[in-house]
Amino acid sequence: MSRLAMFGGQTAVPERYKRITWPVVTQADKDAVLRVLETGGFTVGSRAETEISGLEREWAEFVGTRHAVAVSSGTSALGLALAALGVQPGDEVIVPALSFVASGLAPLYQLAVPVFADVQARTFNLDPADAAARVTPRTRAILPVHLHGLPADMDEITAIARKHDLLVVEDSAQAQGARYRDRMTGALGDIGVFSLNAEKSIPTCGEGGLMTMGEPDVAERCRSLRVLGEYTKTANREYVSRRLGWNHKPSAILAAFTRSQLARFSDYQARRDANVTRLLERLSELPGVNVPLVPRDRTHVWHILRVRFDPEAAGLSGVTAGRFRQALRRALRAEGVPVSQYQLMPLPGQPVFQEQLGYGAGYPWKLPGVTPQRYDISEYRQTLAIVEDSLTFRRVHLDPRAGPALDAYADAFCKVWEHLDRIDRLARSLSYEPPWSTTSS
Ligand SMILES: *Cc1c(COP(=O)(O)O)cnc(C)c1O
């Protein structure tokens, strides 16, 4: 039995796997970018602009919606989606407590109030029962997130929305290309939102976002909101603002890069799926490792891979899940496994929600008639447990060439599992605070 790397043994993961990166940039991507530089047409409304409109056409076809509108980032797309659908100041928007912070910030841009609901233990997605329990007369929209690349329970969420006449904005930033019952995420709500940030599964070489929708009026409003509220029916800009808008125009160079990546997506996804499936098969054989549940009616695109750890099932008694995770994190990272924590607290625990400063002297929370929000993180029991007892892989396994590296990570897990007695001792002796308490001031 070889010694653990954290106690001076050889690392289980060979050095060469540290060079795996994301995104993969090919000659085709470089050619796409150069083509824009040579032909001009850099932004929305430029003469001869073909890349942004081309990406929108291809993206709508990919997702299966009538329209797609490209913007400057996923975060701006979330804000514009709520604006385009007419969410009003003081409206409540239900958001899962486990997500990237942009999902929780989006309502604030419209002076709407985020109301957080807990997630499910094995899919990490919005718990429809908890979302339904948080509907009030002020609720206007639900913002389900297809977290880590797995579609949320959209039938249940759509049923809640129908019953209470709510809008649905899908945060599909992490789930490009994921399917739910033969439809693609982004085609399941009033608007679907995507991010093209360089870390996402279909990236650009920088920042970008997209919105997808079926309604032509909604598409036109989204197009208008990204160009300062102008009409966009003709190719030329009119320079007359007809509503409050922003400058969230995307760049043609970034659009060209994404078109090139989109063309390779299904090939990359097939390889990623095979690599990740092999890793999960091996991890799920280890006692105390809980791999994500993928319900049979949907696909997972593995933007992030999260595994939970259960000390009791691993045979460690009287060790808390947080300590077990912390000891495993140290041991695995020493072996060369790039595991990390994704989200250090439930979203409502982030200072922006705890302190409720918002716009001006505390809007939207100080608007007349708004129901006070306590944002008490102890209400989010599943989210707290997940944040405390799991580790994630990010980016590295997105690389379709990462198969051998993922095999080496599985070897490293097996090695660590041969030394659970040492992990047990370390878990008991290390100084430990839950992640959310170390970040609060
Ligand atoms: C990345 C991400 C966003 C924001 O996208 P950006 O393009 O980075 O602004 C929103 N929601 C989720 C769930 C994300 O992962």
Short mmCIF file of C-alpha atoms and ligand atoms in Angstrom, two decimals:
data_model
loop_
_atom_site.label_atom_id
_atom_site.label_comp_id
_atom_site.label_asym_id
_atom_site.label_seq_id
_atom_site.Cartn_x
_atom_site.Cartn_y
_atom_site.Cartn_z
CA MET A 1 0.00 0.00 0.00
CA SER A 2 1.65 3.24 -1.12
CA ARG A 3 1.96 6.17 1.23
CA LEU A 4 -0.40 9.15 0.89
CA ALA A 5 1.21 12.11 -0.88
CA MET A 6 0.28 14.42 2.00
CA PHE A 7 2.52 12.28 4.22
CA GLY A 8 5.44 12.26 1.79
CA GLY A 9 4.40 9.53 -0.67
CA GLN A 10 4.34 9.75 -4.48
CA THR A 11 1.42 11.63 -6.00
CA ALA A 12 -1.18 9.39 -7.67
CA VAL A 13 -1.80 11.85 -10.52
CA PRO A 14 1.08 12.29 -12.98
CA GLU A 15 2.45 15.81 -13.40
CA ARG A 16 1.55 15.93 -17.12
CA TYR A 17 -2.19 16.06 -16.35
CA LYS A 18 -1.73 19.46 -14.77
CA ARG A 19 -1.47 20.87 -18.31
CA ILE A 20 -5.08 20.03 -19.21
CA THR A 21 -6.89 23.29 -19.83
CA TRP A 22 -10.17 24.78 -20.93
CA PRO A 23 -11.25 25.99 -23.38
CA VAL A 24 -9.57 23.96 -26.10
CA VAL A 25 -8.53 26.49 -28.77
CA THR A 26 -8.08 25.07 -32.27
CA GLN A 27 -6.88 26.53 -35.54
CA ALA A 28 -10.53 26.77 -36.61
CA ASP A 29 -11.24 29.03 -33.60
CA LYS A 30 -8.26 31.23 -34.48
CA ASP A 31 -9.35 31.43 -38.10
CA ALA A 32 -12.86 32.42 -37.01
CA VAL A 33 -11.51 35.29 -34.93
CA LEU A 34 -9.15 36.44 -37.68
CA ARG A 35 -11.95 36.41 -40.22
CA VAL A 36 -13.76 39.04 -38.16
CA LEU A 37 -10.65 41.18 -37.84
CA GLU A 38 -10.15 41.08 -41.58
CA THR A 39 -13.73 41.71 -42.68
CA GLY A 40 -14.83 44.20 -40.01
CA GLY A 41 -18.37 44.25 -38.63
CA PHE A 42 -17.43 44.25 -34.97
CA THR A 43 -20.67 44.88 -33.13
CA VAL A 44 -24.47 44.94 -33.32
CA GLY A 45 -25.57 47.32 -36.06
CA SER A 46 -22.16 47.45 -37.80
CA ARG A 47 -22.29 47.25 -41.54
CA ALA A 48 -21.47 43.73 -42.74
CA GLU A 49 -22.00 42.25 -39.28
CA THR A 50 -22.60 38.53 -39.76
CA GLU A 51 -21.15 36.76 -36.73
CA ILE A 52 -23.59 37.94 -34.04
CA SER A 53 -26.64 37.36 -36.22
CA GLY A 54 -25.10 34.05 -37.34
CA LEU A 55 -24.57 32.91 -33.75
CA GLU A 56 -28.15 33.88 -32.86
CA ARG A 57 -29.52 31.87 -35.78
CA GLU A 58 -27.40 28.82 -34.97
CA TRP A 59 -28.12 29.04 -31.24
CA ALA A 60 -31.88 29.20 -31.75
CA GLU A 61 -31.64 26.16 -33.98
CA PHE A 62 -29.44 24.35 -31.44
CA VAL A 63 -31.85 25.03 -28.56
CA GLY A 64 -35.00 24.63 -30.62
CA THR A 65 -36.51 28.07 -30.05
CA ARG A 66 -37.68 30.56 -32.65
CA HIS A 67 -35.36 33.31 -31.42
CA ALA A 68 -32.03 33.86 -29.72
CA VAL A 69 -30.55 37.21 -28.70
CA ALA A 70 -26.84 37.56 -27.89
CA VAL A 71 -25.64 39.92 -25.15
CA SER A 72 -22.53 40.81 -23.18
CA SER A 73 -22.71 38.14 -20.41
CA GLY A 74 -24.93 35.58 -18.74
CA THR A 75 -25.45 37.97 -15.84
CA SER A 76 -26.68 40.74 -18.13
CA ALA A 77 -28.89 38.19 -19.91
CA LEU A 78 -30.57 37.28 -16.60
CA GLY A 79 -31.24 40.92 -15.78
CA LEU A 80 -32.52 41.72 -19.28
CA ALA A 81 -34.74 38.61 -19.28
CA LEU A 82 -36.60 39.78 -16.16
CA ALA A 83 -36.79 43.32 -17.58
CA ALA A 84 -38.12 42.12 -20.94
CA LEU A 85 -40.84 40.06 -19.24
CA GLY A 86 -42.02 43.06 -17.25
CA VAL A 87 -40.98 42.10 -13.72
CA GLN A 88 -41.80 45.14 -11.59
CA PRO A 89 -40.10 46.79 -8.60
CA GLY A 90 -41.19 44.98 -5.44
CA ASP A 91 -42.13 41.75 -7.24
CA GLU A 92 -40.73 38.57 -5.71
CA VAL A 93 -38.66 36.13 -7.77
CA ILE A 94 -38.00 32.60 -6.48
CA VAL A 95 -34.37 31.52 -6.90
CA PRO A 96 -32.61 28.34 -5.69
CA ALA A 97 -30.39 28.80 -2.63
CA LEU A 98 -27.56 26.89 -4.34
CA SER A 99 -26.29 28.62 -7.49
CA PHE A 100 -23.80 31.13 -8.79
CA VAL A 101 -24.47 34.53 -7.22
CA ALA A 102 -25.67 36.04 -10.53
CA SER A 103 -28.93 34.05 -10.24
CA GLY A 104 -29.68 35.81 -6.95
CA LEU A 105 -28.56 39.24 -8.12
CA ALA A 106 -30.72 39.19 -11.27
CA PRO A 107 -34.01 40.23 -9.57
CA LEU A 108 -32.23 43.12 -7.84
CA TYR A 109 -31.32 44.74 -11.17
CA GLN A 110 -35.10 45.19 -11.69
CA LEU A 111 -35.63 46.26 -8.06
CA ALA A 112 -37.38 42.92 -7.53
CA VAL A 113 -36.84 40.86 -4.38
CA PRO A 114 -35.09 37.49 -4.52
CA VAL A 115 -36.78 34.81 -2.41
CA PHE A 116 -34.64 31.72 -2.00
CA ALA A 117 -35.85 28.12 -1.98
CA ASP A 118 -33.89 25.04 -0.97
CA VAL A 119 -32.49 22.44 -3.40
CA GLN A 120 -32.64 18.65 -3.59
CA ALA A 121 -30.01 16.41 -2.02
CA ARG A 122 -28.99 14.39 -5.08
CA THR A 123 -29.67 16.61 -8.10
CA PHE A 124 -28.68 19.92 -6.39
CA ASN A 125 -31.55 21.59 -8.27
CA LEU A 126 -34.50 23.67 -7.03
CA ASP A 127 -36.86 21.68 -4.80
CA PRO A 128 -40.30 22.29 -6.34
CA ALA A 129 -42.08 21.65 -3.02
CA ASP A 130 -40.04 24.30 -1.22
CA ALA A 131 -40.46 26.71 -4.15
CA ALA A 132 -44.25 26.21 -4.04
CA ALA A 133 -44.26 26.85 -0.28
CA ARG A 134 -42.58 30.22 -0.85
CA VAL A 135 -45.10 31.57 -3.37
CA THR A 136 -46.87 34.70 -2.08
CA PRO A 137 -49.28 37.17 -3.69
CA ARG A 138 -46.19 39.20 -4.65
CA THR A 139 -44.41 36.35 -6.48
CA ARG A 140 -44.01 37.16 -10.16
CA ALA A 141 -41.44 34.73 -11.48
CA ILE A 142 -39.47 31.55 -10.82
CA LEU A 143 -35.85 31.35 -11.88
CA PRO A 144 -34.85 27.67 -11.91
CA VAL A 145 -31.15 26.99 -12.43
CA HIS A 146 -30.01 23.87 -14.30
CA LEU A 147 -27.15 23.57 -11.89
CA HIS A 148 -23.88 21.96 -12.95
CA GLY A 149 -25.45 20.98 -16.27
CA LEU A 150 -28.45 18.94 -15.10
CA PRO A 151 -31.94 20.20 -16.00
CA ALA A 152 -34.18 21.12 -13.05
CA ASP A 153 -37.61 19.49 -12.51
CA MET A 154 -39.25 21.62 -15.18
CA ASP A 155 -42.63 19.85 -15.29
CA GLU A 156 -43.18 20.46 -11.58
CA ILE A 157 -41.86 24.02 -11.83
CA THR A 158 -44.05 24.78 -14.86
CA ALA A 159 -47.07 23.43 -12.97
CA ILE A 160 -46.41 25.82 -10.07
CA ALA A 161 -45.99 28.69 -12.54
CA ARG A 162 -49.29 27.86 -14.30
CA LYS A 163 -51.17 27.58 -11.03
CA HIS A 164 -50.00 30.98 -9.77
CA ASP A 165 -49.59 32.73 -13.13
CA LEU A 166 -45.82 33.15 -12.79
CA LEU A 167 -43.13 33.77 -15.38
CA VAL A 168 -40.33 31.22 -15.77
CA VAL A 169 -36.79 32.30 -16.64
CA GLU A 170 -34.42 29.35 -16.97
CA ASP A 171 -30.85 29.94 -15.84
CA SER A 172 -29.20 27.57 -18.27
CA ALA A 173 -25.76 29.17 -17.92
CA GLN A 174 -24.23 25.84 -16.93
CA ALA A 175 -26.42 23.60 -19.09
CA GLN A 176 -25.83 24.34 -22.77
CA GLY A 177 -27.01 21.33 -24.71
CA ALA A 178 -28.72 19.52 -21.81
CA ARG A 179 -32.00 17.76 -22.63
CA TYR A 180 -35.16 17.41 -20.57
CA ARG A 181 -37.67 14.95 -22.04
CA ASP A 182 -36.47 15.53 -25.60
CA ARG A 183 -36.40 19.27 -25.34
CA MET A 184 -33.34 21.36 -24.74
CA THR A 185 -32.94 23.57 -21.68
CA GLY A 186 -33.56 27.17 -22.68
CA ALA A 187 -36.71 26.08 -24.56
CA LEU A 188 -38.72 25.20 -21.44
CA GLY A 189 -39.60 28.60 -19.94
CA ASP A 190 -40.55 32.10 -21.09
CA ILE A 191 -36.88 32.96 -21.63
CA GLY A 192 -33.79 30.77 -21.40
CA VAL A 193 -30.50 32.33 -20.36
CA PHE A 194 -27.02 31.11 -21.30
CA SER A 195 -23.51 32.22 -20.44
CA LEU A 196 -20.60 32.05 -22.86
CA ASN A 197 -18.02 32.82 -20.18
CA ALA A 198 -14.69 31.11 -20.95
CA GLU A 199 -15.31 28.49 -18.22
CA LYS A 200 -18.65 27.29 -19.58
CA SER A 201 -19.12 24.19 -21.76
CA ILE A 202 -19.66 26.20 -24.93
CA PRO A 203 -17.42 29.16 -24.25
CA THR A 204 -16.18 32.27 -25.90
CA CYS A 205 -12.68 33.70 -25.45
CA GLY A 206 -13.95 36.13 -22.81
CA GLU A 207 -17.48 37.01 -21.77
CA GLY A 208 -20.84 36.65 -23.48
CA GLY A 209 -24.42 35.53 -23.01
CA LEU A 210 -27.54 34.53 -24.90
CA MET A 211 -31.28 34.58 -24.36
CA THR A 212 -33.67 32.18 -26.11
CA MET A 213 -37.43 32.58 -26.52
CA GLY A 214 -40.40 31.65 -28.65
CA GLU A 215 -42.31 34.92 -28.63
CA PRO A 216 -41.26 37.45 -31.30
CA ASP A 217 -42.35 40.40 -29.10
CA VAL A 218 -40.18 39.20 -26.25
CA ALA A 219 -37.25 38.77 -28.67
CA GLU A 220 -37.71 42.30 -29.97
CA ARG A 221 -37.80 43.71 -26.43
CA CYS A 222 -34.58 41.84 -25.56
CA ARG A 223 -32.89 43.21 -28.69
CA SER A 224 -34.03 46.69 -27.79
CA LEU A 225 -32.89 46.47 -24.16
CA ARG A 226 -29.33 45.62 -25.21
CA VAL A 227 -29.08 48.75 -27.42
CA LEU A 228 -30.20 51.48 -25.05
CA GLY A 229 -33.90 50.90 -25.65
CA GLU A 230 -33.82 51.62 -29.38
CA TYR A 231 -36.04 49.97 -31.95
CA THR A 232 -34.12 47.32 -33.85
CA LYS A 233 -36.50 46.42 -36.65
CA THR A 234 -34.16 47.74 -39.33
CA ALA A 235 -30.47 46.95 -39.73
CA ASN A 236 -29.43 50.57 -39.07
CA ARG A 237 -29.46 52.01 -35.58
CA GLU A 238 -31.98 54.76 -35.02
CA TYR A 239 -30.41 56.47 -31.98
CA VAL A 240 -33.80 57.11 -30.38
CA SER A 241 -34.40 55.45 -26.99
CA ARG A 242 -37.96 54.28 -26.64
CA ARG A 243 -37.58 52.60 -23.26
CA LEU A 244 -34.99 52.22 -20.52
CA GLY A 245 -32.18 50.17 -22.02
CA TRP A 246 -28.55 49.36 -21.47
CA ASN A 247 -25.49 48.77 -23.58
CA HIS A 248 -25.18 44.99 -23.43
CA LYS A 249 -24.20 44.43 -27.05
CA PRO A 250 -21.98 41.41 -27.68
CA SER A 251 -18.74 41.47 -29.65
CA ALA A 252 -18.60 39.91 -33.11
CA ILE A 253 -15.15 38.44 -32.44
CA LEU A 254 -16.47 36.64 -29.37
CA ALA A 255 -19.51 35.46 -31.32
CA ALA A 256 -17.30 34.03 -34.08
CA PHE A 257 -15.26 32.09 -31.52
CA THR A 258 -18.43 30.60 -30.01
CA ARG A 259 -19.80 29.59 -33.43
CA SER A 260 -16.61 27.66 -33.99
CA GLN A 261 -16.92 25.99 -30.55
CA LEU A 262 -20.60 25.22 -31.08
CA ALA A 263 -19.70 23.24 -34.22
CA ARG A 264 -17.58 20.87 -32.08
CA PHE A 265 -19.92 20.66 -29.09
CA SER A 266 -21.62 17.34 -29.76
CA ASP A 267 -18.29 15.60 -30.39
CA TYR A 268 -16.81 17.10 -27.20
CA GLN A 269 -19.92 16.27 -25.20
CA ALA A 270 -19.89 12.62 -26.26
CA ARG A 271 -16.27 12.29 -25.14
CA ARG A 272 -16.89 14.18 -21.91
CA ASP A 273 -19.87 11.97 -21.16
CA ALA A 274 -17.83 8.79 -21.67
CA ASN A 275 -14.95 10.11 -19.51
CA VAL A 276 -17.18 11.29 -16.68
CA THR A 277 -19.31 8.13 -16.72
CA ARG A 278 -16.18 6.01 -16.28
CA LEU A 279 -15.00 8.20 -13.38
CA LEU A 280 -18.39 8.08 -11.68
CA GLU A 281 -18.62 4.31 -12.02
CA ARG A 282 -15.38 3.93 -10.14
CA LEU A 283 -16.18 6.57 -7.51
CA SER A 284 -19.60 5.09 -6.80
CA GLU A 285 -17.93 1.81 -5.77
CA LEU A 286 -16.23 3.56 -2.85
CA PRO A 287 -18.23 3.46 0.38
CA GLY A 288 -19.27 6.94 1.48
CA VAL A 289 -19.01 8.57 -1.97
CA ASN A 290 -22.35 9.77 -3.34
CA VAL A 291 -22.32 10.63 -7.02
CA PRO A 292 -24.99 12.87 -8.59
CA LEU A 293 -28.35 11.42 -9.55
CA VAL A 294 -29.28 11.86 -13.21
CA PRO A 295 -33.02 11.18 -13.59
CA ARG A 296 -33.71 9.06 -16.68
CA ASP A 297 -35.78 11.71 -18.42
CA ARG A 298 -32.89 14.17 -18.80
CA THR A 299 -29.20 14.44 -19.69
CA HIS A 300 -26.34 15.98 -17.71
CA VAL A 301 -23.71 17.97 -19.60
CA TRP A 302 -21.20 17.89 -16.70
CA HIS A 303 -20.29 21.54 -16.50
CA ILE A 304 -19.43 20.86 -12.86
CA LEU A 305 -19.12 17.45 -11.27
CA ARG A 306 -20.06 17.37 -7.58
CA VAL A 307 -19.63 14.40 -5.26
CA ARG A 308 -20.84 14.23 -1.67
CA PHE A 309 -19.11 12.38 1.16
CA ASP A 310 -20.78 10.45 3.98
CA PRO A 311 -18.44 9.57 6.85
CA GLU A 312 -20.79 7.00 8.42
CA ALA A 313 -21.09 5.07 5.15
CA ALA A 314 -17.30 5.20 4.80
CA GLY A 315 -17.02 3.57 8.23
CA LEU A 316 -15.90 6.63 10.18
CA SER A 317 -18.10 6.99 13.20
CA GLY A 318 -18.40 10.20 15.14
CA VAL A 319 -16.66 12.29 12.43
CA THR A 320 -18.75 15.13 11.05
CA ALA A 321 -19.32 15.39 7.30
CA GLY A 322 -17.55 18.75 7.19
CA ARG A 323 -14.41 17.39 8.82
CA PHE A 324 -14.43 14.32 6.60
CA ARG A 325 -14.71 16.51 3.49
CA GLN A 326 -11.94 18.79 4.71
CA ALA A 327 -9.57 15.88 5.33
CA LEU A 328 -10.41 14.36 1.94
CA ARG A 329 -9.87 17.69 0.22
CA ARG A 330 -6.38 17.93 1.68
CA ALA A 331 -5.49 14.32 0.84
CA LEU A 332 -6.88 14.43 -2.70
CA ARG A 333 -5.28 17.73 -3.59
CA ALA A 334 -1.93 16.43 -2.32
CA GLU A 335 -2.35 13.49 -4.72
CA GLY A 336 -2.85 15.96 -7.59
CA VAL A 337 -6.65 15.80 -7.87
CA PRO A 338 -7.93 19.34 -8.62
CA VAL A 339 -11.03 19.21 -6.42
CA SER A 340 -12.42 22.44 -5.01
CA GLN A 341 -15.47 23.84 -3.26
CA TYR A 342 -18.11 25.44 -5.46
CA GLN A 343 -20.16 27.86 -3.36
CA LEU A 344 -19.07 28.51 0.20
CA MET A 345 -22.55 29.28 1.53
CA PRO A 346 -26.20 29.29 0.51
CA LEU A 347 -26.80 32.31 -1.74
CA PRO A 348 -28.93 34.12 0.89
CA GLY A 349 -25.85 34.05 3.13
CA GLN A 350 -23.86 36.27 0.76
CA PRO A 351 -23.28 39.74 2.24
CA VAL A 352 -25.26 41.43 -0.56
CA PHE A 353 -28.41 39.72 0.74
CA GLN A 354 -27.51 39.71 4.42
CA GLU A 355 -26.82 43.45 4.47
CA GLN A 356 -29.56 44.40 1.99
CA LEU A 357 -27.86 47.55 0.78
CA GLY A 358 -28.97 47.26 -2.85
CA TYR A 359 -29.72 50.49 -4.72
CA GLY A 360 -29.57 53.76 -2.80
CA ALA A 361 -30.56 53.40 0.82
CA GLY A 362 -31.52 49.72 0.59
CA TYR A 363 -33.86 49.22 -2.36
CA PRO A 364 -35.69 47.02 -3.33
CA TRP A 365 -36.11 45.86 0.26
CA LYS A 366 -37.22 49.31 1.46
CA LEU A 367 -39.84 49.78 -1.23
CA PRO A 368 -43.32 50.34 0.24
CA GLY A 369 -45.29 47.15 0.69
CA VAL A 370 -42.33 44.78 0.23
CA THR A 371 -42.41 41.79 2.57
CA PRO A 372 -39.26 41.82 4.73
CA GLN A 373 -36.79 39.01 3.93
CA ARG A 374 -34.74 37.49 6.72
CA TYR A 375 -32.44 35.42 4.51
CA ASP A 376 -31.84 33.03 7.40
CA ILE A 377 -29.47 30.40 6.00
CA SER A 378 -30.57 27.79 8.54
CA GLU A 379 -33.79 27.45 6.48
CA TYR A 380 -31.77 25.90 3.63
CA ARG A 381 -30.89 22.56 5.17
CA GLN A 382 -30.07 20.67 1.99
CA THR A 383 -27.98 23.51 0.62
CA LEU A 384 -26.01 23.79 3.86
CA ALA A 385 -25.36 20.04 3.91
CA ILE A 386 -24.25 20.01 0.26
CA VAL A 387 -21.94 23.00 0.76
CA GLU A 388 -20.39 21.29 3.77
CA ASP A 389 -19.96 17.71 2.57
CA SER A 390 -19.11 17.87 -1.14
CA LEU A 391 -16.23 18.62 -3.50
CA THR A 392 -16.37 19.55 -7.17
CA PHE A 393 -14.39 19.11 -10.35
CA ARG A 394 -14.56 22.08 -12.69
CA ARG A 395 -13.18 22.95 -16.08
CA VAL A 396 -10.58 20.20 -16.18
CA HIS A 397 -13.08 17.48 -16.98
CA LEU A 398 -14.71 19.70 -19.62
CA ASP A 399 -11.66 19.09 -21.76
CA PRO A 400 -12.61 16.16 -24.01
CA ARG A 401 -8.99 14.96 -23.85
CA ALA A 402 -9.16 14.60 -20.07
CA GLY A 403 -10.11 10.89 -20.03
CA PRO A 404 -6.70 9.62 -18.85
CA ALA A 405 -6.55 12.36 -16.21
CA LEU A 406 -9.98 11.41 -14.87
CA ASP A 407 -8.81 7.78 -14.69
CA ALA A 408 -5.84 8.96 -12.63
CA TYR A 409 -8.20 10.92 -10.35
CA ALA A 410 -10.18 7.72 -9.79
CA ASP A 411 -6.90 5.94 -8.93
CA ALA A 412 -6.16 8.71 -6.43
CA PHE A 413 -9.58 8.34 -4.79
CA CYS A 414 -9.01 4.58 -4.49
CA LYS A 415 -5.60 5.19 -2.94
CA VAL A 416 -7.05 7.62 -0.40
CA TRP A 417 -9.81 5.12 0.40
CA GLU A 418 -7.14 2.54 1.28
CA HIS A 419 -6.01 4.94 3.99
CA LEU A 420 -9.32 5.86 5.57
CA ASP A 421 -7.80 5.23 9.00
CA ARG A 422 -5.40 8.12 8.36
CA ILE A 423 -8.23 10.28 7.01
CA ASP A 424 -10.23 9.48 10.15
CA ARG A 425 -7.39 10.64 12.38
CA LEU A 426 -6.78 13.78 10.33
CA ALA A 427 -10.51 14.63 10.26
CA ARG A 428 -10.69 14.48 14.05
CA SER A 429 -7.58 16.55 14.64
CA LEU A 430 -7.81 19.37 12.08
CA SER A 431 -9.14 22.74 13.12
CA TYR A 432 -12.49 23.15 11.43
CA GLU A 433 -15.17 25.74 10.85
CA PRO A 434 -17.96 25.40 8.28
CA PRO A 435 -17.16 27.32 5.05
CA TRP A 436 -19.90 29.92 5.56
CA SER A 437 -18.62 30.91 9.01
CA THR A 438 -15.06 31.47 7.80
CA THR A 439 -16.28 33.94 5.18
CA SER A 440 -18.64 36.01 7.33
CA SER A 441 -17.17 39.07 8.99
C1 LIG B 1 -21.84 31.59 -15.07
C2 LIG B 1 -23.20 31.68 -14.50
C3 LIG B 1 -23.98 32.84 -14.62
C4 LIG B 1 -23.45 34.13 -15.12
O1 LIG B 1 -22.89 34.10 -16.36
P1 LIG B 1 -21.73 35.15 -16.73
O2 LIG B 1 -21.62 34.99 -18.22
O3 LIG B 1 -20.51 34.71 -16.01
O4 LIG B 1 -22.17 36.50 -16.34
C5 LIG B 1 -25.28 32.80 -14.16
N1 LIG B 1 -25.78 31.71 -13.57
C6 LIG B 1 -25.07 30.59 -13.43
C7 LIG B 1 -25.70 29.40 -12.79
C8 LIG B 1 -23.74 30.54 -13.86
O5 LIG B 1 -23.02 29.44 -13.68
#
